[in-house]
Tab-separated table of C-alpha atoms in Angstrom:
chain	number	residue	atom	x	y	z
G	281	MET	CA	-38.525	17.964	4.230
G	282	ILE	CA	-36.812	17.712	7.537
G	283	ILE	CA	-36.624	13.860	6.835
G	284	PHE	CA	-34.962	14.454	3.331
G	285	LEU	CA	-32.451	16.865	5.080
G	286	VAL	CA	-31.274	14.410	7.946
G	287	SER	CA	-31.045	11.639	5.295
G	288	LEU	CA	-28.995	13.781	3.083
G	289	ASN	CA	-26.577	14.686	5.886
G	290	PHE	CA	-26.386	11.084	7.231
G	291	VAL	CA	-25.792	9.850	3.528
G	292	PHE	CA	-22.906	12.807	3.022
G	293	ALA	CA	-21.455	11.934	6.465
G	294	VAL	CA	-21.230	8.368	5.710
G	295	SER	CA	-19.883	8.786	2.084
G	296	CYS	CA	-17.202	10.999	3.427
G	297	LYS	CA	-16.007	8.856	6.245
G	298	LYS	CA	-15.918	6.097	3.433
G	299	ASP	CA	-13.451	8.056	1.591
G	300	LYS	CA	-11.125	9.236	4.392
G	301	GLY	CA	-10.933	5.829	5.855
G	302	ILE	CA	-10.277	5.150	9.348
G	303	PHE	CA	-8.012	6.965	11.529
G	304	ASN	CA	-5.681	5.111	13.540
G	305	LEU	CA	-2.367	6.815	14.270
G	306	GLU	CA	-0.624	3.520	15.796
G	307	TRP	CA	-1.399	1.782	12.444
G	308	GLN	CA	-0.444	4.875	10.209
G	309	ASN	CA	2.921	5.003	12.014
G	310	GLU	CA	3.491	1.046	11.692
G	311	SER	CA	2.453	0.833	8.372
G	312	LEU	CA	4.839	3.617	7.104
G	313	SER	CA	7.476	1.875	8.820
G	314	LEU	CA	6.955	-1.488	7.150
G	315	THR	CA	6.610	0.383	3.853
G	316	ALA	CA	9.825	2.261	4.410
G	317	GLU	CA	11.584	-1.337	4.795
G	318	ILE	CA	9.918	-2.632	1.427
G	319	CYS	CA	10.640	0.439	-0.348
G	320	ALA	CA	14.364	0.175	0.744
G	321	LYS	CA	14.336	-3.658	-0.269
G	322	TYR	CA	13.062	-2.457	-3.956
G	323	ARG	CA	15.482	0.276	-4.048
G	324	GLU	CA	17.975	-2.341	-3.088
G	325	CYS	CA	17.002	-4.748	-5.924
G	326	ALA	CA	16.532	-1.722	-8.322
G	327	ASP	CA	20.345	-0.430	-7.496
G	328	LYS	CA	21.564	-4.094	-8.530
G	329	GLU	CA	19.656	-3.628	-12.231
G	330	TRP	CA	20.126	0.023	-12.870
G	331	MET	CA	22.179	-0.335	-15.757
G	332	SER	CA	19.530	-2.542	-17.563
G	333	ILE	CA	16.830	-0.374	-16.700
G	334	PRO	CA	15.962	1.489	-20.014
G	335	GLU	CA	17.183	5.446	-20.172
G	336	ASN	CA	13.767	6.673	-20.702
G	337	LEU	CA	12.524	4.817	-17.562
G	338	LYS	CA	15.174	5.858	-15.137
G	339	LYS	CA	13.633	9.155	-13.933
G	340	PHE	CA	10.249	7.327	-13.685
G	341	THR	CA	11.614	4.288	-11.770
G	342	GLU	CA	13.824	6.539	-9.269
G	343	GLY	CA	10.532	8.754	-8.627
G	344	ARG	CA	8.781	5.626	-7.594
G	345	LEU	CA	11.553	4.343	-5.486
G	346	GLU	CA	12.442	7.415	-3.877
G	347	GLU	CA	11.458	7.038	-0.044
G	348	SER	CA	9.274	9.997	0.222
G	349	GLN	CA	7.421	9.254	-2.896
G	350	CYS	CA	7.019	5.890	-1.881
G	351	GLN	CA	5.630	6.623	1.374
G	352	LYS	CA	3.677	9.511	-0.071
G	353	ARG	CA	2.083	6.969	-2.682
G	354	PHE	CA	0.922	4.533	0.564
G	355	ARG	CA	-0.213	7.465	2.464
G	356	GLU	CA	-3.219	7.402	-0.308
G	357	SER	CA	-3.302	3.878	-0.420
G	358	ASN	CA	-6.492	1.853	1.155
G	359	ALA	CA	-4.167	-0.200	3.692
G	360	TYR	CA	-3.212	2.969	4.899
G	361	LYS	CA	-6.737	4.533	5.380
G	362	LEU	CA	-8.013	1.045	6.606
G	363	ILE	CA	-10.319	0.870	3.612
G	364	GLY	CA	-11.621	-2.315	1.709
G	365	ALA	CA	-11.774	-4.910	4.387
G	366	ASP	CA	-11.946	-5.283	7.897
G	367	PRO	CA	-9.153	-3.161	9.584
G	368	LEU	CA	-7.674	-5.848	11.415
G	369	THR	CA	-7.618	-8.140	7.938
G	370	ILE	CA	-5.800	-5.203	6.423
G	371	GLN	CA	-3.289	-4.743	9.251
G	372	THR	CA	-2.522	-8.520	9.440
G	373	THR	CA	-2.303	-9.305	5.621
G	374	TYR	CA	0.346	-6.551	5.223
G	375	LYS	CA	2.273	-7.491	7.881
G	376	GLU	CA	2.318	-10.918	6.616
G	377	CYS	CA	3.125	-9.843	3.136
G	378	HIS	CA	5.805	-7.503	4.379
G	379	SER	CA	7.597	-10.512	6.057
G	380	HIS	CA	7.577	-12.731	3.207
G	381	LEU	CA	8.608	-9.880	0.864
G	382	LEU	CA	11.862	-9.047	2.944
G	383	LYS	CA	12.800	-12.659	3.113
G	384	PHE	CA	12.622	-12.826	-0.889
G	385	SER	CA	15.856	-12.426	-2.909
G	386	CYS	CA	15.852	-9.980	-5.624
G	387	LYS	CA	15.516	-12.410	-8.141
G	388	ASP	CA	12.764	-13.776	-6.391
G	389	LEU	CA	11.048	-10.492	-6.593
G	390	GLN	CA	11.676	-10.110	-10.400
G	391	GLU	CA	10.103	-13.438	-11.132
G	392	GLY	CA	6.772	-12.215	-9.586
G	393	LYS	CA	7.390	-14.852	-6.715
G	394	MET	CA	4.885	-12.201	-4.392
G	395	GLU	CA	2.235	-13.526	-6.577
G	396	THR	CA	2.396	-17.113	-4.899
G	397	ILE	CA	2.142	-15.717	-1.379
G	398	PRO	CA	-1.682	-15.633	-0.442
G	399	SER	CA	-1.307	-12.711	1.850
G	400	CYS	CA	0.482	-10.467	-0.582
G	401	VAL	CA	-2.337	-11.607	-3.290
G	402	SER	CA	-5.064	-10.636	-0.818
G	403	PHE	CA	-3.402	-7.413	0.241
G	404	GLN	CA	-3.052	-6.536	-3.364
G	405	LYS	CA	-6.754	-7.081	-3.851
G	406	ILE	CA	-7.508	-4.582	-0.908
G	407	GLN	CA	-5.027	-1.758	-2.428
G	408	SER	CA	-6.682	-2.140	-5.587
G	409	GLY	CA	-10.527	-2.175	-4.532
G	410	ASN	CA	-11.420	-5.957	-5.485
């Protein structure tokens, strides 16, 4: 019975740790800063195309692009929690993808050129849990 309880506690502790991820304050601050820059880039691109967005999607789009919402969504992500791959891999992949995204024009982003960048493709897999 004692072995069962110890095993149960171990499984519970491991599963909780997996859900919470790894606490790394330095990474959390850095990744939120990177995310803010990416959100700003997408807002800049959306501003240029705002008139072409259907009225029924404007509120949804605006909510997603608003900085606090963008950051909130990232705080819930695998990358922020360092879940889904080796933590160093997550950090490196996100930094590389971030660097490429900021160099893209709005047209490049609209055309899906992000899908051609290996670090961005890898990062999307980490975020989706694949």
